[in-house]
Short mmCIF file of C-alpha atoms in Angstrom, two decimals:
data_model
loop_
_atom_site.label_atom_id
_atom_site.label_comp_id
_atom_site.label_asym_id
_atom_site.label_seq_id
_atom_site.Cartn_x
_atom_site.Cartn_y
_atom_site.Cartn_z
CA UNK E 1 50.97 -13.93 24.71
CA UNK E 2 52.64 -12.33 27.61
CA UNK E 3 54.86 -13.94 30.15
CA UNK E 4 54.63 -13.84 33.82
CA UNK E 5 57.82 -14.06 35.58
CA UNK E 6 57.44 -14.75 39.65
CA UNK E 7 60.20 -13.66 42.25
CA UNK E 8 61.08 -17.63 42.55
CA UNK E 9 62.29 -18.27 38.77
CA UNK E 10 63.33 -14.75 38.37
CA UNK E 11 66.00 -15.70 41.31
CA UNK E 12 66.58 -19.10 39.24
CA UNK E 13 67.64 -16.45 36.32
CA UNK E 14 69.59 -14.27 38.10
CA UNK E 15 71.64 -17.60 39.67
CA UNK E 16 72.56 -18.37 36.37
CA UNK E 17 71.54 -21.99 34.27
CA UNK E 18 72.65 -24.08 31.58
CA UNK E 19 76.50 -23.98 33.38
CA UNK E 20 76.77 -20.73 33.79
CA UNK E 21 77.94 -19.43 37.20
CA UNK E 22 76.48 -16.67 39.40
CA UNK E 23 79.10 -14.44 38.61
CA UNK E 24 78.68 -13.97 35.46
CA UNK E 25 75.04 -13.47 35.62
CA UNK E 26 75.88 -10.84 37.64
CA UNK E 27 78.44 -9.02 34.86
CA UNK E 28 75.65 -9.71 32.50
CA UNK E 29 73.35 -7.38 34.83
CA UNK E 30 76.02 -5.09 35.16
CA UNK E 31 76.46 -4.85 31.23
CA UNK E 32 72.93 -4.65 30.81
CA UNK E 33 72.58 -1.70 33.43
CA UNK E 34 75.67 0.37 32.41
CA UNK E 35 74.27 -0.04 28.23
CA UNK E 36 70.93 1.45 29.53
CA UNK E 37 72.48 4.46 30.99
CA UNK E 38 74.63 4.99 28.26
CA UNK E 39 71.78 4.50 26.15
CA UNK E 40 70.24 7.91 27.79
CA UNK E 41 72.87 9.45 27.57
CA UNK E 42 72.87 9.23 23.83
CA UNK E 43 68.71 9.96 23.49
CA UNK E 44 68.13 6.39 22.67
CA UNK E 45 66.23 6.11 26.06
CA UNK E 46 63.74 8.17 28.03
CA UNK E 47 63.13 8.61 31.25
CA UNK E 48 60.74 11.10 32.81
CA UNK E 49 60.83 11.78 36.50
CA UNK E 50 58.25 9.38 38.21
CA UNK E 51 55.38 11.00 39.62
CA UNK E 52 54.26 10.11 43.43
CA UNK E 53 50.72 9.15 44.48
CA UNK E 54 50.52 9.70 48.67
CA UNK E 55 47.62 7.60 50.43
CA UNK E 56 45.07 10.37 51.54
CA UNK E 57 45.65 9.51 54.98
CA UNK E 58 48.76 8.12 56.58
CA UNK E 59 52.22 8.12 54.66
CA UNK E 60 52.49 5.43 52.00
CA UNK E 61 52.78 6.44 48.71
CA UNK E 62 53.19 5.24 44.99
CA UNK E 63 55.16 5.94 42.28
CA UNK E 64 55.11 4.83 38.56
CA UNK E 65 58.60 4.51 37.45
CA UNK E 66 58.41 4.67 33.70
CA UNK E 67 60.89 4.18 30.41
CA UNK E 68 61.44 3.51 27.13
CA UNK E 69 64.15 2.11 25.24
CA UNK E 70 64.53 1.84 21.27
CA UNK E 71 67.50 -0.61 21.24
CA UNK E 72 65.37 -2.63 23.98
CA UNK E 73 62.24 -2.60 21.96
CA UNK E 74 59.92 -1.98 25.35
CA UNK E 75 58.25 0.16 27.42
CA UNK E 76 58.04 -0.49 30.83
CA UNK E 77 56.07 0.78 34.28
CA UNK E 78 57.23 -0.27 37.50
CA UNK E 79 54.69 0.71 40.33
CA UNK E 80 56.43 0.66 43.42
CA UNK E 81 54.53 0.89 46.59
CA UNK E 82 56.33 2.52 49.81
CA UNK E 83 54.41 1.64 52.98
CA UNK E 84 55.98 1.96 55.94
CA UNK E 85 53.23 0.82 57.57
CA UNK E 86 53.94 -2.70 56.17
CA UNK E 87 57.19 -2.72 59.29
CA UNK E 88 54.28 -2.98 61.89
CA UNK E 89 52.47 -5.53 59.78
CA UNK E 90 55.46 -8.18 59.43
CA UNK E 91 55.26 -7.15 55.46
CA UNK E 92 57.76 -5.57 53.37
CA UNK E 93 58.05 -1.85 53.47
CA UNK E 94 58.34 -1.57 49.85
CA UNK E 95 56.61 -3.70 47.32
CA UNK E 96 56.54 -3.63 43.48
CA UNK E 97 55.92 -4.94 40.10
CA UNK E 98 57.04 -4.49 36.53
CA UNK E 99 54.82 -4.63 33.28
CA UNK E 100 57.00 -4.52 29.93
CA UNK E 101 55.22 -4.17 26.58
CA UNK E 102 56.52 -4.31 22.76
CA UNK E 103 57.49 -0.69 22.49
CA UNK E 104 56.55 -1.04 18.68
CA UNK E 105 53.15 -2.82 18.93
CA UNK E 106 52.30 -1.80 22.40
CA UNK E 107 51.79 -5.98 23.17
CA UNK E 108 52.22 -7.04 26.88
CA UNK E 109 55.34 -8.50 26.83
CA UNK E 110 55.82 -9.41 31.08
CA UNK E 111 54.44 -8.86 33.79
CA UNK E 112 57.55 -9.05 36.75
CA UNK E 113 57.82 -9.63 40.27
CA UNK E 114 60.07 -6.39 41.01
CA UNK E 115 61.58 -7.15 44.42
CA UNK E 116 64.78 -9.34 43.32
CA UNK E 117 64.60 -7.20 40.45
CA UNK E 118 65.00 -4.14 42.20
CA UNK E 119 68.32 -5.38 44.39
CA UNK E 120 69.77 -7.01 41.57
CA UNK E 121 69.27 -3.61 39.62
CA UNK E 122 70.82 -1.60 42.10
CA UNK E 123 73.58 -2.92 43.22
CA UNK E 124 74.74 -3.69 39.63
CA UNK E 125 74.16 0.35 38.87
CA UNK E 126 76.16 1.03 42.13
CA UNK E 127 78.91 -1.63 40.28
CA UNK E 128 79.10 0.64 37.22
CA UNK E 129 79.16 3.71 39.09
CA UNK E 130 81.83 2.37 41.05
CA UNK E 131 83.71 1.44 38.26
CA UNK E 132 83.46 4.87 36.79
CA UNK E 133 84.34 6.77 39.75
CA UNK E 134 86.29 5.01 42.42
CA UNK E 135 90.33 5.02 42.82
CA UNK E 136 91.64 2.37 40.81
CA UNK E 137 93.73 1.56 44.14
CA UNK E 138 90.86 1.40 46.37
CA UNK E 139 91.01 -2.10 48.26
CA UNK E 140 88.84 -1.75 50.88
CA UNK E 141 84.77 -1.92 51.05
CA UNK E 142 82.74 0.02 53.67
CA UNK E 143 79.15 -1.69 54.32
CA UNK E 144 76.54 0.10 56.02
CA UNK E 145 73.11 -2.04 56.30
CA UNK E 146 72.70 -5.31 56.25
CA UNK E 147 69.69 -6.54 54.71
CA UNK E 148 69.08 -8.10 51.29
CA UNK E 149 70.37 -4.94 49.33
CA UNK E 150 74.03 -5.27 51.35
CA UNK E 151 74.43 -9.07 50.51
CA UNK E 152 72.97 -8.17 46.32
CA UNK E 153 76.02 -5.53 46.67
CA UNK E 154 79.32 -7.59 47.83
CA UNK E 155 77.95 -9.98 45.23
CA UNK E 156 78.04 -7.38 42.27
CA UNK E 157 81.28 -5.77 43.64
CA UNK E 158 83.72 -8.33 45.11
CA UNK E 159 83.97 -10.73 42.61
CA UNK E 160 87.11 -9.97 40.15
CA UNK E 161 87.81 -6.25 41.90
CA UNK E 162 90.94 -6.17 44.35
CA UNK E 163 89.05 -5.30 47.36
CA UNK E 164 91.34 -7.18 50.45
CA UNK E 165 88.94 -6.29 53.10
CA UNK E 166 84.99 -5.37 53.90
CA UNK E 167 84.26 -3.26 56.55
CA UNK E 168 80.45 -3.19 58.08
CA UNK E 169 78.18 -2.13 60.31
CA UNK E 170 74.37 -2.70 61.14
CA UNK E 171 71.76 -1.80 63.51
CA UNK E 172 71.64 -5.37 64.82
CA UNK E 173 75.09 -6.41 65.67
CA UNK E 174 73.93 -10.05 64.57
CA UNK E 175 72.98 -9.23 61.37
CA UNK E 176 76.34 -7.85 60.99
CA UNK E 177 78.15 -10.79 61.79
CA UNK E 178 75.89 -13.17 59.59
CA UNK E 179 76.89 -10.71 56.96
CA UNK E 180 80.73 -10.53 57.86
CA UNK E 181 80.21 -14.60 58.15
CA UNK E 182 78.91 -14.91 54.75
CA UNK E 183 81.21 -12.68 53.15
CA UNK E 184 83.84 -14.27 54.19
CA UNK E 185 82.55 -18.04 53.87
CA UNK E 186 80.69 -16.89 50.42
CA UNK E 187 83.51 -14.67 48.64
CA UNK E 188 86.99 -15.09 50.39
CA UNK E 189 87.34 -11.96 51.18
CA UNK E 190 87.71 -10.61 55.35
CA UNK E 191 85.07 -8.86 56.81
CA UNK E 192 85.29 -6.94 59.90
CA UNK E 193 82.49 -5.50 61.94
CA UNK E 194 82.51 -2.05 63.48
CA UNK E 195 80.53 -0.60 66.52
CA UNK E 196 79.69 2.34 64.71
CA UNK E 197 78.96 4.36 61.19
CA UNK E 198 82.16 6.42 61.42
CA UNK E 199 84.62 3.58 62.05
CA UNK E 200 83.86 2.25 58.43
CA UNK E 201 83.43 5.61 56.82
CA UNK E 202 86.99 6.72 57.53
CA UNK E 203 88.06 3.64 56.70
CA UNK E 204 86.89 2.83 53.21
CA UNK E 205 88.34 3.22 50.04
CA UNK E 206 84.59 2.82 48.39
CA UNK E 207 81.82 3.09 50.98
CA UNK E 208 77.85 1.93 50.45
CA UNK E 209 75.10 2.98 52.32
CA UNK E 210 72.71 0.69 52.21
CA UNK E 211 69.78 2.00 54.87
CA UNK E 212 66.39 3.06 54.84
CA UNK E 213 67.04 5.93 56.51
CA UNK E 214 65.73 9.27 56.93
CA UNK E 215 68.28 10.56 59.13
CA UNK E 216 71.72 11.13 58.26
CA UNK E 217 74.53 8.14 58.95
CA UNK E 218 77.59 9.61 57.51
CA UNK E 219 78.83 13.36 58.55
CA UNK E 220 81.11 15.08 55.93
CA UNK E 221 83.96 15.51 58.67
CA UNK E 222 84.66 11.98 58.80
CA UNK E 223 85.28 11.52 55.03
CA UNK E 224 88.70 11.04 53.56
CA UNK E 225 90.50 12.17 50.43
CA UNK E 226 90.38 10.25 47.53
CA UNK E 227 86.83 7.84 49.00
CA UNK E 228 84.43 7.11 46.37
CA UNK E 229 80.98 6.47 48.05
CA UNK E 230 77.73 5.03 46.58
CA UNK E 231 74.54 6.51 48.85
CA UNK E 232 72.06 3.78 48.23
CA UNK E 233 69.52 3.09 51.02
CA UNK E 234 67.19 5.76 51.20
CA UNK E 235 63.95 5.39 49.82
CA UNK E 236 62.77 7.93 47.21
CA UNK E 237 61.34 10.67 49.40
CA UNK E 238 63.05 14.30 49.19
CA UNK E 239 63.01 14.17 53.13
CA UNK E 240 64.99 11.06 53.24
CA UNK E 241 68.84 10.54 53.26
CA UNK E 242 72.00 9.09 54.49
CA UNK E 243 74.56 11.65 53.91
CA UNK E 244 74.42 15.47 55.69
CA UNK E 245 74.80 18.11 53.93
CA UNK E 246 78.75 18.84 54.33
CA UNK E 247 79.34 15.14 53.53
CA UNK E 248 77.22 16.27 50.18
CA UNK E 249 79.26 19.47 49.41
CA UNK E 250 82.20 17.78 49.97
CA UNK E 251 81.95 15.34 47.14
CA UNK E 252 81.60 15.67 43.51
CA UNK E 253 78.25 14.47 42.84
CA UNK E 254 77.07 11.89 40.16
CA UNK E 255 73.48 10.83 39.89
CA UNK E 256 71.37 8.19 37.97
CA UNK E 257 69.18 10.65 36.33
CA UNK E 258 68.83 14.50 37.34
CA UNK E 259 64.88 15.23 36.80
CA UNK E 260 64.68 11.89 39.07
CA UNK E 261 67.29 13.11 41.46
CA UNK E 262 65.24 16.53 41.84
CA UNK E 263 62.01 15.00 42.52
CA UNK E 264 62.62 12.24 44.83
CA UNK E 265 66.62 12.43 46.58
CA UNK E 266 66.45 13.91 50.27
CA UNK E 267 70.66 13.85 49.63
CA UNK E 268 70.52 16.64 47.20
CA UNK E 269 67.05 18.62 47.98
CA UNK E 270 67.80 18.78 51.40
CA UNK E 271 70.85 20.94 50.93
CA UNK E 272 69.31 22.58 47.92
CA UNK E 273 66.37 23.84 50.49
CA UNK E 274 69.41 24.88 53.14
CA UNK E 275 70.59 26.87 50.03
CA UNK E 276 74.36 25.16 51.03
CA UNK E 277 74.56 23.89 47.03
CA UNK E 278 72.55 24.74 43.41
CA UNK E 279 70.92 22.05 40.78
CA UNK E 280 74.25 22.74 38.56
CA UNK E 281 76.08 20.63 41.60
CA UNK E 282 74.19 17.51 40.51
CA UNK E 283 73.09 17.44 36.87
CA UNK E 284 75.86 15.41 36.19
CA UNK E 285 74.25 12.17 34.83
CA UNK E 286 76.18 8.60 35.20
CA UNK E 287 75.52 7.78 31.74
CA UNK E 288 77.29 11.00 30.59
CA UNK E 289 80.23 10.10 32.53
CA UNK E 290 80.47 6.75 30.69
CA UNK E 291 79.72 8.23 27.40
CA UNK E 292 82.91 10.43 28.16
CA UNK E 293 80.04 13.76 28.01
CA UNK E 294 81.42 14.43 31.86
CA UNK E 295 84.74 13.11 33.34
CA UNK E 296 85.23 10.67 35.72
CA UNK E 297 87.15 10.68 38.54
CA UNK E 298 89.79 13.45 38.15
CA UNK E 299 92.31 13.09 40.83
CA UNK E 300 93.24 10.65 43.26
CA UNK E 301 92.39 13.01 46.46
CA UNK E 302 88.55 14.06 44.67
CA UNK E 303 85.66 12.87 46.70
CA UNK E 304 82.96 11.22 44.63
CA UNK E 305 79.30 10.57 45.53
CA UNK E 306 77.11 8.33 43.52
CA UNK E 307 73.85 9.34 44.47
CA UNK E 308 71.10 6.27 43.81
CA UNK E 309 67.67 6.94 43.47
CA UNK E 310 66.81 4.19 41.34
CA UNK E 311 65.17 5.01 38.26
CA UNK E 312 63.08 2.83 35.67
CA UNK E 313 65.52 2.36 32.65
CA UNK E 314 67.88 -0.15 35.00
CA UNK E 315 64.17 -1.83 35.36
CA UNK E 316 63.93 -2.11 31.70
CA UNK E 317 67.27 -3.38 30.95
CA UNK E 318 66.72 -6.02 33.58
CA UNK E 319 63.05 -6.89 32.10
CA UNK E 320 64.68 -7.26 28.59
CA UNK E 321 67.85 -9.34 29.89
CA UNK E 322 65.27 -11.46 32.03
CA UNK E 323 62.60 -11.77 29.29
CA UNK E 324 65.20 -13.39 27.06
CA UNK E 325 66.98 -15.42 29.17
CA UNK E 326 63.04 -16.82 30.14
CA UNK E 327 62.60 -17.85 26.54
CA UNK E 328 65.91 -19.14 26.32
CA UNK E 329 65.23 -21.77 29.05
CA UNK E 330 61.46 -22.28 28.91
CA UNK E 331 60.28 -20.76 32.20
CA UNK E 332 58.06 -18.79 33.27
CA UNK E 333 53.98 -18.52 33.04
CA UNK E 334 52.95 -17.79 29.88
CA UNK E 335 49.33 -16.70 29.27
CA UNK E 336 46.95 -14.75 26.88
CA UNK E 337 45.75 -11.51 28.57
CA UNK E 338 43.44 -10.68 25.90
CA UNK E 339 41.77 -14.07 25.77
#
């Protein structure tokens, strides 16, 4: 039997049931993320580099974002569909879904609605990676976006961190302030919007870029010692990114996974192509950095980049923690594919 699990209940799952609070559904994602890159770091995960499928005509593409994981027992595919297209449409520019099977019997396990997925993913891998890398001083939070992705991240990395203020800024100036608004109203903390990119850059103590951009946001002059920042937003497209190049060679990079990071990140290939940095500048892997394979942060004044593409083991470890807590609580579809 394999279970189905729509965007509706999966939201119902990531709220948290049975008494438990948001927050800690949250941590549990967290948990569940940082395991699955520690996981690959040790070889008891693998991750190949997703390949991309681009429509014959116009400029959508696909890509299959695959893993494996022994200690999760499953195999997963997420096919993620990138059509910008969709913006003129009214639809969303990116769509996906997840199928998990039994990574013994090769059973269909789930079949996933990947969109709250996705955010939920992310945000908790930019949570770990923050963790990892930022100053354990840093108190205030720089915002840049304001869609869905910027409200998943205050939620993964406000509560129970000492951040006193949030910084942001957005395209639409009323977005911003229903963000600042909920923030505030939401998680007790201040927010403060800014007129501009560079006000909140040089600003921040940990800084997220949370855009869909193609064109660079944040210029490497206007960074400041000792800033950790998480560059997010950009889909996975090599001519894509939110950081220029001197903001790049500025920082010491991080990334999710390195064969994913040189196939799909515009942040790193871009520069590579300008011949301004080499692939030894960002084969550093997060998992090896929690693992203690690659340090941290190593002074207070280092710049740190955590460069998110997004890869298909946090997928996995979000199927698995889903999946379970499904069965716990008797939701979800369940239905025989091979009847």
């Amino acid at each position: 039997m394999s279970l189905i699990l729509t965007r509706s209940v999966i939201r119902d799952l990531f709220a948290g049931g049975g008494g438990e609070g948001r927050g800690e559904a949250v941590e549990e994602v967290e948990r569940a993320v940082g395991r699955a890159h520690r996981d690959l770091a040790r070889g008891r995960a693998v991750l190949p580099a997703p390949p991309a499928m681009r429509q014959p005509a116009g400029d959508g593409a696909y890509l299959a974002m695959a893993a494996a994981s022994a200690p999760d027992r499953l195999a997963t595919v997420k096919l993620l569909a990138d059509l910008p297209a969709n913006r003129e449409r009214g639809l969303p520019v990116q769509r996906s879904a997840v199928l998990a099977v039994d990574a013994e019997t090769g059973a269909c396990v789930a079949l996933l609605d990947g969109a709250e997925l996705t955010r939920i993913r992310t945000a908790a891998a930019t949570a770990v990676a923050t963790r990892a890398l930022a100053r354990a001083d840093a108190r205030t939070l720089g915002i840049l976006g304001t869609g869905p992705l910027a409200r998943a991240h205050v939620r993964a990395l406000l509560p129970g961190r000492p951040y006193e203020h949030v910084l942001i800024w957005g395209r639409t100036p009323a977005n911003a302030q229903a963000l600042a608004q909920w923030i505030t109203a939401e998680l007790d903390v201040p927010a403060k919007v800014f007129a501009d990119p560079r006000s909140v850059t040089e600003h921040a103590d940990v800084l997220c870029t949370l855009t869909p951009s193609r064109d660079p946001l944040v210029h490497g002059a206007w960074l400041q010692a000792g800033q950790h920042i998480n560059a997010v937003g950009a889909p996975p497209r090599p001519d894509h990114r939110e950081l220029d190049t001197e903001a790049v060679l500025r920082c010491r990079i991080v990334v999710d996974a390195y064969d994913t990071a040189r196939a799909k990140s515009g942040e790193v290939l871009i520069p590579l192509a300008e011949g301004a940095l080499t692939e030894d500048a960002f084969r550093t892997e997060l998992g090896s950095v929690l693992t203690g394979q690659a340090p941290g942060r190593t002074t207070d004044d280092e710049l740190t980049l955590f460069n998110s593409v997004g890869v298909g083991l946090q997928d996995l470890a979000v199927a698995r923690l889903l999946i379970d807590r499904a069965a716990e609580r008797g939701v979800g579809l369940t239905v025989d594919l091979a009847g």
